[in-house]
Tab-separated table of C-alpha atoms and ligand atoms in Angstrom:
chain	number	residue	atom	x	y	z
L	1	UNK	CA	322.975	2.708	147.253
L	2	UNK	CA	325.673	0.406	145.673
L	3	UNK	CA	329.248	1.171	146.454
L	4	UNK	CA	329.877	1.989	142.755
L	5	UNK	CA	327.201	4.754	142.742
L	6	UNK	CA	328.366	6.160	146.015
L	7	UNK	CA	331.969	6.309	144.543
L	8	UNK	CA	330.649	8.274	141.591
L	9	UNK	CA	328.779	10.580	143.847
L	10	UNK	CA	331.909	11.068	145.823
L	11	UNK	CA	334.144	12.208	143.150
L	12	UNK	CA	331.501	14.357	141.622
L	13	UNK	CA	330.704	16.114	144.896
L	14	UNK	CA	334.266	16.717	145.470
L	15	UNK	CA	334.807	18.399	142.129
L	16	UNK	CA	331.642	20.506	142.493
L	17	UNK	CA	332.862	21.479	146.048
L	18	UNK	CA	336.258	22.322	144.542
L	19	UNK	CA	334.667	24.478	141.753
L	20	UNK	CA	332.647	26.372	144.307
L	21	UNK	CA	335.797	27.253	146.117
L	22	UNK	CA	337.941	27.967	143.127
L	23	UNK	CA	335.386	30.629	142.027
L	24	UNK	CA	336.202	32.648	145.159
L	25	UNK	CA	339.822	32.592	144.372
L	26	UNK	CA	340.074	33.474	140.723
L	27	UNK	CA	338.398	35.856	138.344
L	28	UNK	CA	335.179	35.083	136.619
L	29	UNK	CA	336.801	35.104	133.176
L	30	UNK	CA	339.567	32.975	134.115
L	31	UNK	CA	337.205	30.522	135.940
L	32	UNK	CA	335.075	30.257	132.665
L	33	UNK	CA	338.150	29.828	130.620
L	34	UNK	CA	340.076	27.137	132.493
L	35	UNK	CA	337.510	25.251	134.338
L	36	UNK	CA	334.788	24.725	131.964
L	37	UNK	CA	334.324	21.134	130.844
L	38	UNK	CA	336.628	19.932	133.620
L	39	UNK	CA	335.676	16.891	135.886
L	40	UNK	CA	336.969	14.084	137.850
L	41	UNK	CA	337.438	10.628	136.363
L	42	UNK	CA	338.612	8.842	139.270
L	43	UNK	CA	339.669	9.031	142.961
L	44	UNK	CA	341.759	6.156	144.076
L	45	UNK	CA	344.230	5.679	146.846
L	46	UNK	CA	344.847	9.293	147.419
L	47	UNK	CA	345.135	10.099	143.713
L	48	UNK	CA	342.593	12.191	141.862
L	49	UNK	CA	342.457	12.358	138.107
L	50	UNK	CA	340.999	15.372	136.595
L	51	UNK	CA	339.765	15.588	133.008
L	52	UNK	CA	340.392	18.611	130.998
L	53	UNK	CA	339.167	19.380	127.398
L	54	UNK	CA	342.547	19.754	125.752
L	55	UNK	CA	346.307	19.810	126.141
L	56	UNK	CA	346.320	23.529	126.534
L	57	UNK	CA	344.029	23.429	129.584
L	58	UNK	CA	346.088	20.560	130.942
L	59	UNK	CA	349.233	22.539	130.913
L	60	UNK	CA	347.497	25.570	132.213
L	61	UNK	CA	346.037	23.797	135.290
L	62	UNK	CA	349.251	21.828	135.875
L	63	UNK	CA	351.429	24.987	135.895
L	64	UNK	CA	349.168	27.574	137.221
L	65	UNK	CA	346.435	26.175	139.280
L	66	UNK	CA	347.755	22.960	140.424
L	67	UNK	CA	348.683	24.249	143.880
L	68	UNK	CA	345.383	25.954	144.477
L	69	UNK	CA	343.500	22.841	143.332
L	70	UNK	CA	345.643	20.451	145.413
L	71	UNK	CA	345.200	22.700	148.475
L	72	UNK	CA	341.429	22.798	148.202
L	73	UNK	CA	341.014	19.080	147.429
L	74	UNK	CA	343.284	18.260	150.346
L	75	UNK	CA	341.320	20.432	152.638
L	76	UNK	CA	338.152	18.550	151.523
L	77	UNK	CA	339.553	15.238	151.780
L	78	UNK	CA	342.879	14.706	153.737
L	79	UNK	CA	343.449	11.392	152.142
L	80	UNK	CA	344.121	13.067	148.790
L	81	UNK	CA	347.818	13.176	148.162
L	82	UNK	CA	348.142	13.807	144.359
L	83	UNK	CA	346.301	15.390	141.527
L	84	UNK	CA	346.867	14.394	137.920
L	85	UNK	CA	345.367	15.804	134.740
L	86	UNK	CA	344.189	13.974	131.735
L	87	UNK	CA	342.927	15.201	128.400
L	88	UNK	CA	339.511	13.877	127.635
L	89	UNK	CA	336.005	14.674	128.444
L	90	UNK	CA	334.281	14.357	131.853
L	91	UNK	CA	332.301	11.269	132.027
L	92	UNK	CA	334.323	9.248	129.656
L	93	UNK	CA	336.037	6.551	131.605
L	94	UNK	CA	337.740	5.075	128.689
L	95	UNK	CA	339.976	7.603	127.047
L	96	UNK	CA	342.006	7.282	123.949
L	97	UNK	CA	345.373	9.069	123.403
L	98	UNK	CA	345.680	12.791	124.259
L	99	UNK	CA	343.834	14.933	121.771
L	100	UNK	CA	345.377	18.161	120.235
L	101	UNK	CA	343.587	21.425	120.847
L	102	UNK	CA	342.165	21.202	117.373
L	103	UNK	CA	340.747	17.678	118.049
L	104	UNK	CA	339.327	18.881	121.286
L	105	UNK	CA	337.405	21.562	119.608
L	106	UNK	CA	335.864	19.206	117.053
L	107	UNK	CA	335.001	16.701	119.745
L	108	UNK	CA	333.221	19.163	122.163
L	109	UNK	CA	330.008	20.364	120.677
L	110	UNK	CA	330.116	24.002	119.841
L	111	UNK	CA	327.813	26.838	120.941
L	112	UNK	CA	325.578	28.335	118.347
L	113	UNK	CA	326.928	31.304	116.538
L	114	UNK	CA	325.724	34.359	118.340
L	115	UNK	CA	324.661	37.336	116.418
L	116	UNK	CA	325.725	40.563	117.949
L	117	UNK	CA	323.433	43.504	117.364
L	118	UNK	CA	324.382	46.963	118.704
L	119	UNK	CA	321.541	48.401	120.805
L	120	UNK	CA	320.304	51.576	119.271
L	121	UNK	CA	319.350	53.290	122.387
L	122	UNK	CA	322.489	52.625	124.397
L	123	UNK	CA	324.980	51.975	121.604
L	124	UNK	CA	326.044	48.944	123.549
L	125	UNK	CA	327.538	46.047	121.636
L	126	UNK	CA	326.519	42.713	123.482
L	127	UNK	CA	329.788	41.069	122.318
L	128	UNK	CA	331.716	43.019	124.951
L	129	UNK	CA	331.112	41.236	128.409
L	130	UNK	CA	333.017	40.593	131.608
L	131	UNK	CA	332.683	36.853	130.848
L	132	UNK	CA	334.833	36.981	127.771
L	133	UNK	CA	337.316	39.477	129.162
L	134	UNK	CA	340.524	37.922	130.212
L	135	UNK	CA	342.264	39.156	133.271
L	136	UNK	CA	346.043	39.326	133.879
L	137	UNK	CA	348.345	41.537	136.070
L	138	UNK	CA	348.285	44.192	133.477
L	139	UNK	CA	344.488	44.884	133.594
L	140	UNK	CA	343.320	43.477	136.801
L	141	UNK	CA	342.843	46.939	138.604
L	142	UNK	CA	340.920	48.254	135.662
L	143	UNK	CA	338.759	45.077	135.584
L	144	UNK	CA	338.284	44.973	139.195
L	145	UNK	CA	337.116	48.681	139.268
L	146	UNK	CA	334.864	48.233	136.258
L	147	UNK	CA	333.323	45.211	137.886
L	148	UNK	CA	332.674	47.156	141.159
L	149	UNK	CA	331.053	49.886	139.210
L	150	UNK	CA	328.737	47.462	137.436
L	151	UNK	CA	327.656	46.080	140.726
L	152	UNK	CA	326.699	49.346	142.273
L	153	UNK	CA	326.565	52.083	139.631
L	154	UNK	CA	326.844	55.586	141.039
L	155	UNK	CA	328.284	54.549	144.340
L	156	UNK	CA	331.409	52.382	144.008
L	157	UNK	CA	333.640	54.859	142.160
L	158	UNK	CA	332.426	58.055	140.341
L	159	UNK	CA	333.791	58.676	137.818
L	160	UNK	CA	335.535	55.734	136.742
L	161	UNK	CA	338.510	56.632	134.446
L	162	UNK	CA	340.439	53.980	132.592
L	163	UNK	CA	343.358	54.703	130.552
L	164	UNK	CA	345.820	52.758	128.376
L	165	UNK	CA	347.276	52.139	124.870
L	166	UNK	CA	345.449	51.285	121.689
L	167	UNK	CA	343.743	47.915	121.394
L	168	UNK	CA	344.304	46.931	125.037
L	169	UNK	CA	340.631	46.597	126.079
L	170	UNK	CA	339.444	49.905	127.133
L	171	UNK	CA	336.325	49.891	124.939
L	172	UNK	CA	335.643	46.327	125.774
L	173	UNK	CA	335.806	47.007	129.506
L	174	UNK	CA	333.690	50.044	129.288
L	175	UNK	CA	331.000	48.367	127.336
L	176	UNK	CA	331.123	45.376	129.583
L	177	UNK	CA	330.033	47.682	132.494
L	178	UNK	CA	327.192	48.873	130.442
L	179	UNK	CA	326.008	45.442	129.374
L	180	UNK	CA	326.347	44.111	132.901
L	181	UNK	CA	324.111	46.867	134.287
L	182	UNK	CA	321.661	46.406	131.536
L	183	UNK	CA	321.452	42.715	132.282
L	184	UNK	CA	321.009	43.232	135.972
L	185	UNK	CA	318.688	46.286	135.868
L	186	UNK	CA	317.040	46.466	132.485
L	187	UNK	CA	315.128	49.661	133.230
L	188	UNK	CA	318.429	51.594	133.778
L	189	UNK	CA	319.247	54.074	130.916
L	190	UNK	CA	322.752	53.587	129.631
L	191	UNK	CA	324.405	55.578	127.070
L	192	UNK	CA	327.740	54.823	125.416
L	193	UNK	CA	329.279	57.196	122.955
L	194	UNK	CA	332.702	58.241	121.810
L	195	UNK	CA	334.119	61.646	122.554
L	196	UNK	CA	334.239	62.293	118.766
L	197	UNK	CA	330.458	61.573	118.468
L	198	UNK	CA	329.802	63.564	121.471
L	199	UNK	CA	331.747	66.525	120.121
L	200	UNK	CA	330.036	66.435	116.642
L	201	UNK	CA	326.709	66.246	118.501
L	202	UNK	CA	327.502	69.322	120.350
L	203	UNK	CA	328.765	71.200	117.298
L	204	UNK	CA	325.705	70.381	115.179
L	205	UNK	CA	323.501	71.334	117.997
L	206	UNK	CA	325.071	74.663	118.237
L	207	UNK	CA	324.648	75.062	114.472
L	208	UNK	CA	320.984	74.181	114.663
L	209	UNK	CA	320.496	76.070	117.838
L	210	UNK	CA	319.415	72.953	119.592
L	211	UNK	CA	321.891	72.815	122.425
L	212	UNK	CA	319.424	72.452	125.113
L	213	UNK	CA	317.655	69.632	123.225
L	214	UNK	CA	320.967	67.777	122.738
L	215	UNK	CA	321.741	68.186	126.426
L	216	UNK	CA	318.251	66.900	127.442
L	217	UNK	CA	319.178	63.588	126.070
L	218	UNK	CA	321.771	63.176	128.823
L	219	UNK	CA	319.457	64.403	131.617
L	220	UNK	CA	317.942	61.149	132.805
L	221	UNK	CA	320.716	58.724	131.894
L	222	UNK	CA	321.924	56.426	134.821
L	223	UNK	CA	325.176	55.380	133.348
L	224	UNK	CA	327.072	57.561	130.855
L	225	UNK	CA	330.007	56.085	129.086
L	226	UNK	CA	332.335	58.237	127.071
L	227	UNK	CA	335.177	56.472	125.208
L	228	UNK	CA	338.496	58.164	124.289
L	229	UNK	CA	338.016	61.344	126.147
L	230	UNK	CA	341.362	62.609	125.237
L	231	UNK	CA	339.837	63.866	121.920
L	232	UNK	CA	338.128	66.606	123.974
L	233	UNK	CA	341.468	68.217	124.143
L	234	UNK	CA	341.372	71.738	122.872
L	235	UNK	CA	337.607	71.642	122.241
L	236	UNK	CA	336.532	74.379	124.508
L	237	UNK	CA	332.965	74.571	123.731
L	238	UNK	CA	332.389	70.861	123.924
L	239	UNK	CA	334.389	70.817	127.266
L	240	UNK	CA	332.090	73.465	128.710
L	241	UNK	CA	328.905	71.659	127.806
L	242	UNK	CA	330.354	68.444	128.896
L	243	UNK	CA	331.236	70.043	132.268
L	244	UNK	CA	327.575	70.821	132.825
L	245	UNK	CA	326.284	67.412	131.794
L	246	UNK	CA	328.885	65.947	134.048
L	247	UNK	CA	328.004	67.826	136.963
L	248	UNK	CA	324.248	67.366	136.514
L	249	UNK	CA	324.669	63.601	136.485
L	250	UNK	CA	327.232	63.507	139.230
L	251	UNK	CA	325.133	65.332	141.583
L	252	UNK	CA	322.254	62.914	140.951
L	253	UNK	CA	324.696	60.053	141.791
L	254	UNK	CA	324.541	58.783	138.263
L	255	UNK	CA	327.608	56.807	137.118
L	256	UNK	CA	330.001	58.232	134.579
L	257	UNK	CA	332.616	56.170	133.025
L	258	UNK	CA	335.471	57.571	130.772
L	259	UNK	CA	338.394	56.113	128.917
L	260	UNK	CA	341.459	57.783	127.559
L	261	UNK	CA	344.851	56.737	126.017
L	262	UNK	CA	346.444	58.700	128.934
L	263	UNK	CA	345.827	59.931	132.505
L	264	UNK	CA	343.854	63.089	133.016
L	265	UNK	CA	346.984	65.149	133.925
L	266	UNK	CA	348.583	64.195	130.579
L	267	UNK	CA	345.668	65.355	128.492
L	268	UNK	CA	346.711	68.674	126.951
L	269	UNK	CA	344.369	71.648	126.603
L	270	UNK	CA	341.773	70.192	129.082
L	271	UNK	CA	340.047	72.593	131.370
L	272	UNK	CA	341.374	72.533	134.970
L	273	UNK	CA	337.791	72.036	136.386
L	274	UNK	CA	337.288	68.961	134.208
L	275	UNK	CA	340.631	67.445	135.040
L	276	UNK	CA	340.000	67.745	138.623
L	277	UNK	CA	336.466	66.154	138.187
L	278	UNK	CA	338.219	63.227	136.259
L	279	UNK	CA	340.655	62.853	139.034
L	280	UNK	CA	338.005	62.782	141.702
L	281	UNK	CA	336.990	59.178	141.318
L	282	UNK	CA	338.846	56.091	140.391
L	283	UNK	CA	341.653	56.114	137.860
L	284	UNK	CA	342.994	52.748	136.652
L	285	UNK	CA	345.385	51.818	133.914
L	286	UNK	CA	345.815	48.914	131.540
L	287	UNK	CA	349.380	48.351	130.813
L	288	UNK	CA	350.779	45.710	128.354
L	289	UNK	CA	349.572	41.951	128.513
L	290	UNK	CA	352.265	39.397	129.710
L	291	UNK	CA	352.873	36.397	127.653
L	292	UNK	CA	350.592	34.064	129.866
L	293	UNK	CA	347.578	36.436	129.422
L	294	UNK	CA	348.300	36.817	125.653
L	295	UNK	CA	348.110	33.004	125.422
L	296	UNK	CA	344.893	32.929	127.423
L	297	UNK	CA	343.339	35.561	125.252
L	298	UNK	CA	344.221	33.637	122.121
L	299	UNK	CA	342.752	30.415	123.637
L	300	UNK	CA	339.515	32.119	124.570
L	301	UNK	CA	339.188	33.878	121.167
L	302	UNK	CA	339.725	30.594	119.322
L	303	UNK	CA	337.094	29.209	121.296
L	304	UNK	CA	334.739	32.124	120.538
L	305	UNK	CA	335.547	31.737	116.946
L	306	UNK	CA	335.040	28.001	117.130
L	307	UNK	CA	338.474	27.433	115.594
L	308	UNK	CA	341.329	25.309	117.136
L	309	UNK	CA	345.013	25.650	116.472
L	310	UNK	CA	347.845	23.594	117.686
L	311	UNK	CA	349.653	24.848	120.844
L	312	UNK	CA	352.903	25.781	119.120
L	313	UNK	CA	350.930	27.946	116.644
L	314	UNK	CA	349.236	29.784	119.515
L	315	UNK	CA	352.475	30.077	121.329
L	316	UNK	CA	354.134	31.564	118.214
L	317	UNK	CA	351.442	34.210	117.967
L	318	UNK	CA	351.525	35.073	121.643
L	319	UNK	CA	355.268	35.479	121.797
L	320	UNK	CA	355.644	37.521	118.635
L	321	UNK	CA	352.689	39.918	119.072
L	322	UNK	CA	353.302	41.665	122.377
L	323	UNK	CA	351.601	44.890	122.561
L	324	UNK	CA	348.198	44.950	120.932
L	325	UNK	CA	345.232	42.627	121.757
L	326	UNK	CA	343.559	43.812	118.528
L	327	UNK	CA	346.401	42.496	116.608
L	328	UNK	CA	346.289	39.179	118.451
L	329	UNK	CA	342.817	38.785	117.170
L	330	UNK	CA	343.754	39.853	113.649
L	331	UNK	CA	346.306	37.032	113.552
L	332	UNK	CA	343.751	34.602	114.695
L	333	UNK	CA	341.410	35.845	112.107
L	334	UNK	CA	343.958	35.160	109.303
L	335	UNK	CA	344.443	31.656	110.400
L	336	UNK	CA	340.916	31.047	110.732
L	337	UNK	CA	340.277	32.231	107.229
L	338	UNK	CA	342.959	29.806	106.048
L	339	UNK	CA	341.304	26.961	108.002
L	340	UNK	CA	337.894	27.703	106.512
L	341	UNK	CA	339.384	27.714	102.903
L	342	UNK	CA	341.644	24.565	103.289
L	343	UNK	CA	339.428	22.671	105.743
L	344	UNK	CA	342.312	22.158	107.993
L	345	UNK	CA	344.120	24.199	110.554
L	346	UNK	CA	347.620	25.712	109.558
L	347	UNK	CA	350.544	24.057	111.131
L	348	UNK	CA	353.493	26.253	112.491
L	349	UNK	CA	355.263	26.694	109.110
L	350	UNK	CA	352.035	27.760	107.336
L	351	UNK	CA	351.084	29.984	110.277
L	352	UNK	CA	354.475	31.725	110.055
L	353	UNK	CA	353.926	32.496	106.418
L	354	UNK	CA	350.517	33.722	106.826
L	355	UNK	CA	351.532	36.017	109.542
L	356	UNK	CA	354.611	37.330	107.952
L	357	UNK	CA	353.059	40.828	107.503
L	358	UNK	CA	351.493	41.086	110.853
L	359	UNK	CA	354.565	40.033	112.903
L	360	UNK	CA	357.597	42.175	112.728
L	361	UNK	CA	360.883	40.520	112.959
L	362	UNK	CA	361.085	39.090	116.489
L	363	UNK	CA	364.613	40.356	116.546
L	364	UNK	CA	363.527	43.913	116.987
L	365	UNK	CA	361.432	43.229	119.889
L	366	UNK	CA	362.327	43.238	123.593
L	367	UNK	CA	361.263	40.642	125.990
L	368	UNK	CA	362.065	39.844	129.795
L	369	UNK	CA	364.637	37.222	128.822
L	370	UNK	CA	366.549	39.539	126.627
L	371	UNK	CA	366.546	42.295	129.163
L	372	UNK	CA	367.860	40.023	131.902
L	373	UNK	CA	370.516	38.643	129.601
L	374	UNK	CA	371.681	42.101	128.532
L	375	UNK	CA	371.643	43.425	132.050
L	376	UNK	CA	373.588	40.392	133.473
L	377	UNK	CA	376.140	40.652	130.702
L	378	UNK	CA	376.654	44.404	131.195
L	379	UNK	CA	377.258	44.148	134.915
L	380	UNK	CA	379.012	40.935	134.567
L	381	UNK	CA	376.839	38.826	136.927
L	382	UNK	CA	374.979	35.689	136.483
L	383	UNK	CA	371.376	35.881	135.119
L	384	UNK	CA	370.314	33.405	137.908
L	385	UNK	CA	371.542	35.952	140.531
L	386	UNK	CA	369.458	38.736	139.093
L	387	UNK	CA	366.318	36.461	139.281
L	388	UNK	CA	367.139	35.212	142.651
L	389	UNK	CA	366.867	36.884	146.123
L	390	UNK	CA	370.554	37.596	146.663
L	391	UNK	CA	370.993	41.084	148.624
L	392	UNK	CA	374.602	41.624	147.613
L	393	UNK	CA	374.803	45.253	146.749
L	394	UNK	CA	375.886	45.017	143.107
L	395	UNK	CA	373.210	42.295	142.425
L	396	UNK	CA	370.442	44.439	143.923
L	397	UNK	CA	371.571	47.346	141.680
L	398	UNK	CA	371.500	45.289	138.663
L	399	UNK	CA	368.145	43.791	139.412
L	400	UNK	CA	366.746	47.221	139.907
L	401	UNK	CA	368.108	48.176	136.411
L	402	UNK	CA	366.467	45.067	134.961
L	403	UNK	CA	363.085	45.952	136.599
L	404	UNK	CA	363.355	49.439	135.351
L	405	UNK	CA	363.711	48.131	131.817
L	406	UNK	CA	360.838	45.840	132.087
L	407	UNK	CA	358.600	48.649	133.114
L	408	UNK	CA	360.095	51.250	130.665
L	409	UNK	CA	360.461	49.029	127.544
L	410	UNK	CA	357.726	46.474	127.971
L	411	UNK	CA	355.249	48.354	130.074
L	412	UNK	CA	355.045	45.280	132.337
L	413	UNK	CA	352.853	45.677	135.347
L	414	UNK	CA	354.545	46.008	138.756
L	415	UNK	CA	352.920	42.842	140.096
L	416	UNK	CA	354.405	40.915	137.091
L	417	UNK	CA	357.805	42.353	137.509
L	418	UNK	CA	357.796	41.622	141.236
L	419	UNK	CA	356.856	38.135	140.655
L	420	UNK	CA	359.457	37.697	137.903
L	421	UNK	CA	362.271	38.606	140.134
L	422	UNK	CA	362.300	36.129	143.113
L	423	UNK	CA	358.533	36.316	143.805
L	424	UNK	CA	358.820	39.895	145.156
L	425	UNK	CA	355.998	42.175	146.096
L	426	UNK	CA	354.817	44.790	143.587
L	427	UNK	CA	356.036	47.552	146.115
L	428	UNK	CA	359.606	46.276	145.487
L	429	UNK	CA	359.111	46.705	141.767
L	430	UNK	CA	357.698	50.138	142.099
L	431	UNK	CA	360.498	51.206	144.351
L	432	UNK	CA	363.104	49.839	141.953
L	433	UNK	CA	361.582	51.661	138.974
L	434	UNK	CA	361.200	54.906	140.711
L	435	UNK	CA	364.794	54.755	142.196
L	436	UNK	CA	366.382	54.263	138.787
L	437	UNK	CA	364.055	56.524	136.964
L	438	UNK	CA	364.905	59.320	139.381
L	439	UNK	CA	368.544	58.731	139.140
L	440	UNK	CA	368.488	58.750	135.399
L	441	UNK	CA	367.465	62.293	135.779
L	442	UNK	CA	370.712	63.474	137.343
L	443	UNK	CA	373.185	60.815	136.793
L	444	UNK	CA	374.979	60.997	133.439
L	445	UNK	CA	376.954	57.754	133.780
L	446	UNK	CA	373.740	55.942	134.537
L	447	UNK	CA	372.105	57.434	131.496
L	448	UNK	CA	375.041	56.035	129.425
L	449	UNK	CA	374.767	52.612	131.025
L	450	UNK	CA	371.078	52.546	130.296
L	451	UNK	CA	371.407	53.491	126.742
L	452	UNK	CA	374.291	50.829	126.188
L	453	UNK	CA	372.170	48.080	127.731
L	454	UNK	CA	369.275	49.121	125.779
L	455	UNK	CA	371.125	48.809	122.472
L	456	UNK	CA	372.175	45.270	123.619
L	457	UNK	CA	368.554	44.315	124.448
L	458	UNK	CA	367.416	45.201	121.016
L	459	UNK	CA	370.387	43.351	119.359
L	460	UNK	CA	369.679	40.147	121.057
S	501	ADP	P1	340.981	49.758	123.114
S	501	ADP	O1	339.575	50.400	123.217
S	501	ADP	O2	341.807	49.954	124.287
S	501	ADP	O3	341.667	50.383	121.829
S	501	ADP	P2	339.401	47.415	122.567
S	501	ADP	O4	338.596	47.355	123.806
S	501	ADP	O5	338.727	47.876	121.315
S	501	ADP	O6	340.841	48.226	122.781
S	501	ADP	O7	340.110	46.012	122.372
S	501	ADP	C1	340.677	45.483	121.075
S	501	ADP	C2	340.206	44.017	120.860
S	501	ADP	O8	340.856	43.175	121.781
S	501	ADP	C3	338.713	43.860	121.019
S	501	ADP	O9	338.245	42.902	120.115
S	501	ADP	C4	338.690	43.315	122.495
S	501	ADP	O10	337.431	42.375	122.673
S	501	ADP	C5	339.869	42.520	122.736
S	501	ADP	N1	340.320	42.491	124.066
S	501	ADP	C6	341.118	43.479	124.558
S	501	ADP	N2	341.397	43.165	125.941
S	501	ADP	C7	340.763	41.953	126.168
S	501	ADP	C8	340.792	41.017	127.196
S	501	ADP	N3	341.485	41.363	128.361
S	501	ADP	N4	340.209	39.895	126.990
S	501	ADP	C9	339.556	39.427	125.874
S	501	ADP	N5	339.507	40.368	124.804
S	501	ADP	C10	340.286	41.519	124.919
S	502	MG	MG1	338.620	51.842	122.240
């Protein structure tokens, strides 16, 4: 082998080894999003240059994964002292100036448009997969539980109960389990249905005296998925029939997966025996996505839709649509429609106009920065101190209040809150939130403080 070839082998092998290890450290979806189309262009005197498909990935790898990448590379080859990232395509030695995200999408050949057909038997929509489900602190427990269930239906957690607000990925996750099981074991019988459909099925079958026939459909199902189970509230007859279907499947170790907009104990007019069944397995919530994950979702969706928008446009959307992932998608669709009509992607100004109706005035929205600012101002301490690790009594107290607001107003996940405040553990965040929430019940002056700070947060 000539030295040149062995050098090439070297860097490629190195990158392959890195990718193999990264896969164990991060989720499948994040791996697919951030490490697809990456490679190494050169390895010289301790410096490794990694190519990434666009600026967006570059920033992401630099800010979020550089430590991990460096650690793994350094373990593989002690001589490596530095990792740099360059926009370009792997294999291109001679790269021009950085591409914008949009350029990058044009440059990289796109996948064929996939057509999604809903399976008539299972009601599963193949568009919902684990591969295109982005994970962040707000949904990682739900995703991990769903993944575990997909790996061993009927034995990991039964039932699996996922709850969370509108448009946050419950249906996506439920269907992803179904699709994953169907892919792995095609002969398994899977059924996805909404609780409304289930209810009307029961009611019709009662009318037509076909209840037994209706129930027979569920007899030999391996994975039963019922979405939005909160709608069973108050429907006694349906609950009764569902109870029998549930037991029958459960006893045969068949997997049951449910979703709801609230936890079982908060569903009104739900029979106690059903509630206790729901609570007998795994309950996982999906809270609100943090900014980073919202950006990751926008990026992944643009790729899916084969459109590319400038980073500032994506950032504008991500920082202004804070709650609902479906709305994030809606915003992208508007911009995509513009791009199609005008043959060019909208710039930030155009995007702002296009999204005027979708995005409320940002002034009305809270965010972690406003919360920290308002809390610091109220207690007359420095913002930096709240975010730091100081253990001074009054600072610890303000920090707890700030943590409380992040949870209360933004529904941030506890791991996210912990990390935000001096890289603390999620248990610290849980403790802070519980402490303040409990005190609010009995301490009137704290209630007053909280409401004053809140006013301030929404005024900023
Ligand atoms: P829900 O059932 O909670 O109301 P959906 O599952 O219908 O929400 O999600 C709304 C939209 O957002 C869907 O198009 C879904 O694919 C998308 N979505 C939600 N969460 C994610 C995620 N984590 N990654 C990628 N797409 C997501
Ligand atoms: Mg849904």
